[in-house]
Amino acid sequence: MSEEPGGPGRAPRDARHAWARLRRAGSPRPSRSNLLAMLLAAALGFAIIAQVRQTSIQGLETLREDELVRIFADVDQDGDQLSGEVRDLQSSLDLLKSRTTGEQEAQRAAQQRLDALGILAGTAPATGPGVLVRIDDPQGKVRQTIILDAVQELRAAGAEAIQVGSVRVVASTWFADTDAGISVSGTEVRPPYLIRAIGDSDTLAGAMQIPGGVTATVRRAGAEATVEIQDKVEVGALLSVRTPQYARPVPTPTP
Amino acid sequence: MIPAIGLALGILVGLLLQPAVPVWLQPYLPIAVIAALDAVFGAVRAILDGIFSDKVFVVSFLSNVVVAAFIVFLGDKLGVGSQLSTGVVVVLGVRIFSNVAAIRRHLFDA
């Protein structure tokens, strides 16, 4: 194929001699062989560049079958791995989502409970349909028992929030007579007495106006009671919660 | 000197033209390039040995290229293309190394 040398074991020639020989061979001579050698060398350089470029831009179409199979297997394996990763991440996302939803749910339930308890304990303002009971008492005939009856009657009729004058009525509210009017939990309330109650307005109004009920009692005492049904009754008076000094909740056994 | 200029010229033309290798040539070109390199190193060694012949060089260059391409072609047809390509590259690589070693002994006495 190529020029074979004289075989191994030759005595190395003089290096200077070799360089001169090389120079002489490379020096320009106007010969056909020299031109041909240059042409071949140029072709070689061109081919090298073409191949280097081809290798750097090579796509899949020039690969052999077994290489394609190998690449395919690699891609397949990668795909399996990645889809497994996707599954893992999806499940942890679901977990986190459900946890968040659970927390939101618990928070919502707690907020609902807080609202209900706030209305019940009088620490939150309340609004809704209900009645406005107005007791005009110019002669000072109305005693606290009448007001208490009215409150109890409203409670029995399902009132959810009650306010007498500017005082919220809760579980610990008490009534007492004073010279100028009545005292509600220590706050002086003078006539006319305004009782706001939130609940089913028809039931509340009916409870006020039943024969022998609050309206009749007030009238018999010499005062005037009017019951007004309203779509929106504001019970805005608030109570501050006092931490019980003596009473402690009995711990409930956890299931 | 002239062949070196030719090589540089070829590289320059290649860089300028940005040639695309035709599809039918793609499997054979790498092996052909290795074979041509083998012929070139063989020629340099022959010059230093004082037995260089133009005719032998041209014939060996062309036959190297053709035989290498043919072996790859045959290997592809027989289903052992990649193995045979590897084999050809190894053989040519060994030859190139031995030729370079001889050239080195001539030029540097080492």
XYZ file of C-alpha atoms in Angstrom:
365
model
C 0.000 0.000 0.000
C 2.420 2.650 1.126
C 6.145 2.835 0.675
C 7.777 0.261 2.828
C 11.139 1.135 4.309
C 14.192 -1.004 4.119
C 13.194 -2.815 7.246
C 14.216 -2.424 10.848
C 17.752 -2.511 12.072
C 19.086 0.046 9.581
C 21.752 2.259 10.952
C 20.183 5.699 11.433
C 21.477 8.142 8.890
C 22.938 11.472 9.672
C 20.133 13.725 10.906
C 21.365 16.686 8.935
C 21.394 14.552 5.839
C 17.784 13.529 6.515
C 16.596 17.117 6.934
C 18.290 18.103 3.646
C 16.632 15.187 1.908
C 13.256 16.253 3.247
C 13.821 19.839 2.153
C 14.873 18.752 -1.303
C 11.804 16.566 -1.650
C 9.540 19.431 -0.586
C 11.161 22.168 -2.635
C 9.126 23.334 -5.618
C 9.964 21.470 -8.764
C 7.883 21.860 -11.840
C 7.211 18.183 -12.115
C 4.024 16.305 -12.630
C 4.526 14.198 -9.520
C 5.040 17.254 -7.362
C 1.824 18.737 -8.665
C 0.040 15.461 -8.084
C 1.334 15.234 -4.522
C 0.113 18.742 -3.844
C -3.248 17.886 -5.301
C -3.556 14.777 -3.146
C -2.486 16.701 -0.048
C -5.062 19.372 -0.816
C -7.720 16.684 -1.227
C -6.669 15.189 2.097
C -6.945 18.541 3.868
C -10.307 19.173 2.290
C -11.544 15.727 3.314
C -10.306 16.176 6.869
C -12.178 19.452 7.236
C -15.303 18.018 5.637
C -15.216 15.026 7.983
C -14.567 17.167 11.069
C -17.473 19.370 10.161
C -19.666 16.396 9.405
C -18.842 14.809 12.755
C -19.725 17.983 14.612
C -23.115 18.354 12.917
C -23.900 14.685 12.534
C -27.467 13.737 13.235
C -28.963 10.285 13.654
C -29.461 9.465 9.993
C -25.888 8.385 9.342
C -25.596 6.073 12.335
C -25.493 2.328 12.025
C -28.315 0.120 13.133
C -26.659 -1.144 16.336
C -25.722 2.404 17.332
C -29.307 3.494 16.760
C -30.521 0.572 18.865
C -28.148 1.575 21.645
C -29.243 5.219 21.495
C -32.858 4.121 21.439
C -32.326 1.943 24.504
C -30.601 4.856 26.259
C -33.452 7.202 25.439
C -35.951 4.574 26.539
C -34.174 4.151 29.855
C -33.938 7.904 30.323
C -37.644 8.202 29.583
C -38.480 5.527 32.134
C -36.318 7.250 34.715
C -37.829 10.651 34.006
C -41.391 9.369 34.044
C -40.661 7.716 37.383
C -39.363 11.053 38.604
C -42.514 12.735 37.296
C -44.611 10.189 39.193
C -42.698 10.817 42.407
C -42.976 14.579 42.073
C -46.647 14.335 41.164
C -47.381 12.256 44.234
C -45.502 14.626 46.520
C -47.334 17.535 44.875
C -50.626 15.779 45.532
C -49.571 15.145 49.114
C -48.654 18.780 49.660
C -51.841 19.934 47.966
C -54.028 17.683 50.091
C -52.180 18.803 53.190
C -52.749 22.434 52.251
C -56.399 21.740 51.520
C -56.735 19.995 54.874
C -55.133 22.922 56.623
C -57.382 25.374 54.807
C -60.363 23.211 55.694
C -59.363 23.145 59.347
C -58.760 26.882 59.306
C -62.166 27.488 57.739
C -63.859 25.260 60.295
C -62.024 27.027 63.100
C -63.029 30.409 61.689
C -66.670 29.274 61.469
C -66.512 28.060 65.037
C -64.900 31.316 66.121
C -67.640 33.330 64.400
C -70.408 31.251 65.965
C -68.854 31.423 69.402
C -68.156 35.130 68.992
C -71.832 35.793 68.253
C -72.847 33.555 71.124
C -70.421 35.147 73.598
C -71.050 38.656 72.331
C -67.477 39.328 71.268
C -68.363 39.654 67.588
C -70.827 42.080 66.019
C -73.750 40.360 64.312
C -76.141 41.325 61.570
C -79.144 39.677 59.994
C -82.932 39.695 59.766
C -84.810 40.188 62.993
C -87.016 42.520 64.988
C -86.632 45.858 66.710
C -88.788 46.051 69.863
C -89.313 49.581 71.120
C -90.857 50.103 74.551
C -91.906 53.680 75.204
C -92.273 54.240 78.903
C -92.859 57.922 79.661
C -94.209 57.187 83.161
C -91.441 54.855 84.252
C -93.727 51.936 84.791
C -91.666 49.267 83.091
C -89.641 47.131 85.480
C -86.721 44.918 84.712
C -88.938 41.822 84.893
C -90.731 42.970 81.770
C -87.465 43.455 79.902
C -86.249 40.096 81.195
C -89.497 38.495 80.047
C -89.056 40.070 76.650
C -85.477 38.781 76.369
C -86.495 35.307 77.482
C -89.403 35.319 75.088
C -87.077 36.322 72.247
C -84.607 33.598 73.228
C -87.374 31.040 73.336
C -88.382 32.144 69.837
C -84.880 31.402 68.591
C -83.159 34.781 68.702
C -79.467 34.298 68.028
C -78.159 37.694 69.122
C -79.910 40.200 71.377
C -79.014 43.691 72.420
C -80.849 45.777 75.009
C -80.113 49.474 74.635
C -76.383 49.499 74.101
C -75.664 46.268 75.959
C -75.226 42.887 74.379
C -77.246 40.149 76.025
C -75.233 36.988 76.686
C -75.362 34.080 79.114
C -74.088 36.111 82.051
C -76.246 39.199 81.493
C -78.337 40.315 84.449
C -81.084 42.909 84.894
C -81.859 45.150 87.853
C -84.127 48.078 88.560
C -82.737 51.550 89.013
C -84.372 54.875 89.758
C -84.394 56.174 86.216
C -84.767 52.908 84.352
C -83.047 49.558 84.506
C -79.504 48.333 84.801
C -78.293 45.739 82.324
C -75.160 44.016 83.648
C -74.339 47.249 85.468
C -74.991 49.594 82.536
C -77.809 52.067 82.993
C -80.451 51.869 80.264
C -83.212 54.484 80.171
C -86.492 54.462 78.301
C -87.369 54.218 75.559
C -85.964 50.714 75.661
C -84.741 49.396 72.312
C -84.354 45.651 72.044
C -82.714 44.360 68.901
C -82.915 40.655 68.182
C -81.595 38.655 65.228
C -83.505 35.540 64.265
C -86.492 34.403 62.258
C -88.251 37.769 62.230
C -91.807 36.408 61.886
C -91.339 33.985 64.780
C -89.759 36.711 66.905
C -92.530 39.209 66.150
C -95.170 36.559 66.817
C -93.573 35.716 70.153
C -93.735 39.381 71.149
C -97.336 39.801 70.138
C -99.008 36.624 71.373
C -102.009 37.281 73.615
C -100.772 37.676 77.168
C -97.246 38.128 75.862
C -94.749 40.926 76.191
C -96.724 43.518 74.233
C -99.830 42.901 76.309
C -97.895 43.006 79.585
C -96.251 46.293 78.630
C -99.577 47.789 77.671
C -101.094 46.612 80.922
C -98.274 48.291 82.815
C -99.164 51.567 81.120
C -96.456 51.782 78.462
C -96.362 51.219 74.727
C -94.470 48.495 72.892
C -93.995 48.410 69.119
C -92.480 45.511 67.220
C -90.857 46.296 63.924
C -89.723 43.564 61.528
C -86.494 44.508 59.789
C -84.517 42.784 57.059
C -81.256 43.882 58.572
C -80.821 44.279 62.301
C -77.410 45.362 63.560
C -76.364 43.921 66.891
C -73.130 45.840 67.241
C -72.591 46.031 70.992
C -69.588 44.004 72.093
C -68.491 42.362 75.289
C -64.935 41.663 76.226
C -64.307 38.112 77.303
C -63.091 37.733 80.854
C -60.928 34.778 81.595
C -62.671 32.708 84.248
C -60.928 33.035 87.552
C -62.241 29.859 89.168
C -63.958 27.780 86.584
C -61.756 25.409 84.621
C -62.816 23.237 81.762
C -63.002 19.539 82.579
C -60.492 17.820 80.267
C -62.267 15.569 77.823
C -60.618 12.224 77.218
C -59.223 12.097 73.719
C -60.448 9.132 71.760
C 7.121 22.063 1.265
C 4.797 21.762 -1.712
C 2.646 18.992 -0.162
C 2.425 20.976 3.069
C 1.207 23.980 1.095
C -1.282 21.713 -0.633
C -2.546 20.435 2.708
C -2.931 23.976 4.058
C -4.676 25.000 0.856
C -7.110 22.082 1.134
C -7.902 22.918 4.762
C -8.432 26.563 3.825
C -10.752 25.685 0.944
C -12.650 23.322 3.209
C -13.092 26.015 5.843
C -14.268 28.501 3.226
C -16.654 26.229 1.351
C -18.076 24.464 4.421
C -18.627 21.292 2.406
C -21.417 18.877 3.262
C -20.418 15.253 2.918
C -22.783 13.399 0.574
C -24.776 10.734 2.332
C -23.362 7.844 0.309
C -19.838 8.936 1.248
C -20.443 9.443 4.931
C -19.546 5.974 6.232
C -16.348 5.800 4.148
C -14.829 9.256 4.493
C -13.403 8.876 8.016
C -11.668 5.614 7.149
C -10.484 7.053 3.828
C -8.945 10.017 5.649
C -7.083 7.710 8.039
C -5.861 5.609 5.125
C -4.643 8.712 3.267
C -2.808 9.889 6.369
C -1.111 6.510 6.530
C -0.005 6.900 2.913
C 1.341 10.401 3.581
C 3.399 9.307 6.584
C 4.621 6.327 4.585
C 5.709 8.704 1.827
C 7.631 10.943 4.234
C 9.375 7.902 5.634
C 10.215 6.712 2.133
C 11.743 10.109 1.309
C 13.948 9.870 4.371
C 14.873 6.302 3.496
C 15.741 7.490 0.029
C 13.411 5.103 -1.700
C 10.598 7.540 -2.507
C 8.868 7.134 -5.814
C 6.163 9.413 -7.171
C 4.338 6.599 -8.807
C 4.365 4.432 -5.728
C 3.121 7.327 -3.615
C 0.187 8.163 -5.853
C -0.796 4.551 -6.286
C -0.472 3.789 -2.580
C -2.464 6.872 -1.644
C -5.328 6.023 -3.956
C -5.297 2.287 -3.252
C -5.195 2.905 0.498
C -8.277 5.066 0.234
C -10.157 2.705 -2.025
C -9.288 -0.446 -0.074
C -10.232 1.165 3.237
C -13.561 2.309 1.823
C -14.146 -1.105 0.308
C -13.472 -2.877 3.606
C -15.972 -0.642 5.362
C -18.489 -1.201 2.577
C -18.018 -4.944 2.807
C -18.285 -4.828 6.595
C -21.539 -2.909 6.365
C -22.922 -5.476 3.919
C -21.837 -8.339 6.186
C -23.285 -6.724 9.279
C -19.928 -6.224 10.974
C -19.376 -2.672 9.729
C -18.551 -1.037 13.028
C -16.196 -3.830 14.115
C -14.403 -3.858 10.797
C -14.094 -0.066 10.839
C -12.516 -0.334 14.262
C -10.156 -2.990 12.980
C -9.090 -0.894 9.987
C -8.541 2.142 12.191
C -6.412 0.095 14.577
C -4.262 -1.364 11.792
C -3.772 1.996 10.101
C -3.091 3.630 13.447
C -0.364 1.103 14.227
C 1.187 1.697 10.807
C 1.082 5.462 11.255
C 2.768 5.134 14.626
C 5.540 2.920 13.272
C 6.094 5.259 10.307
C 6.245 8.282 12.595
C 8.697 6.436 14.788
C 10.952 5.790 11.758
C 10.664 9.448 10.660
C 11.597 10.532 14.153
C 14.678 8.295 14.148
C 15.769 9.800 10.821
C 15.245 13.422 11.724
C 16.308 13.501 15.333
C 18.552 10.453 15.631
C 16.376 9.400 18.545
